[in-house]
């Protein structure tokens, strides 16, 4: 077990905010069920809570309750792109907290194939928050150095690792309408 993965998972479990590499950019993450941690993450980014956040995991089993409540055709859409760099907006039937989904009636979900993120969410035991590591007015960080320049000592941990080799953040698609919100 990677000591950095274990440490990052422990920090999130105790309410901390971390940075970690994703498929294309560095992300900020925390325990999505810890309102104080999510509010702190949003404050670091200067991001309004109304915009909502993504839940990411490397294990499809973490979203089994999602699959159980969706029509088979929608489950097939999700699983045809997962694991991979596609985020789906899925109607919230599970009472996801407002501090995660923002002003929306859907929640953004992604099952990644990035090995570090998959190991991190497996160690954490569930999905985590994923949002680009940058203040709202700045471009997303594509290096650990840029993460440190943006946030200094404000983060509880920066997980060392490499980006997944993609040149842009995940595609975002609305499951109910198939509308592409970010390509």
PDB file of N, CA and C in Angstrom, residues 33 93 146 157:
ATOM      1  N   UNK A  33     -19.321  13.850   2.619  1.00  0.00           N
ATOM      2  CA  UNK A  33     -20.342  13.879   3.675  1.00  0.00           C
ATOM      3  C   UNK A  33     -19.962  14.791   4.833  1.00  0.00           C
ATOM      4  N   UNK A  93     -31.583  10.730  -6.430  1.00  0.00           N
ATOM      5  CA  UNK A  93     -32.646   9.994  -5.737  1.00  0.00           C
ATOM      6  C   UNK A  93     -32.171   9.511  -4.366  1.00  0.00           C
ATOM      7  N   UNK A 146       2.247  24.148  -9.269  1.00  0.00           N
ATOM      8  CA  UNK A 146       1.166  25.139  -9.427  1.00  0.00           C
ATOM      9  C   UNK A 146       0.149  25.005  -8.293  1.00  0.00           C
ATOM     10  N   UNK A 157      -2.818  18.143   2.541  1.00  0.00           N
ATOM     11  CA  UNK A 157      -1.912  17.162   1.947  1.00  0.00           C
ATOM     12  C   UNK A 157      -1.972  17.295   0.434  1.00  0.00           C
TER      13      UNK A 157
END
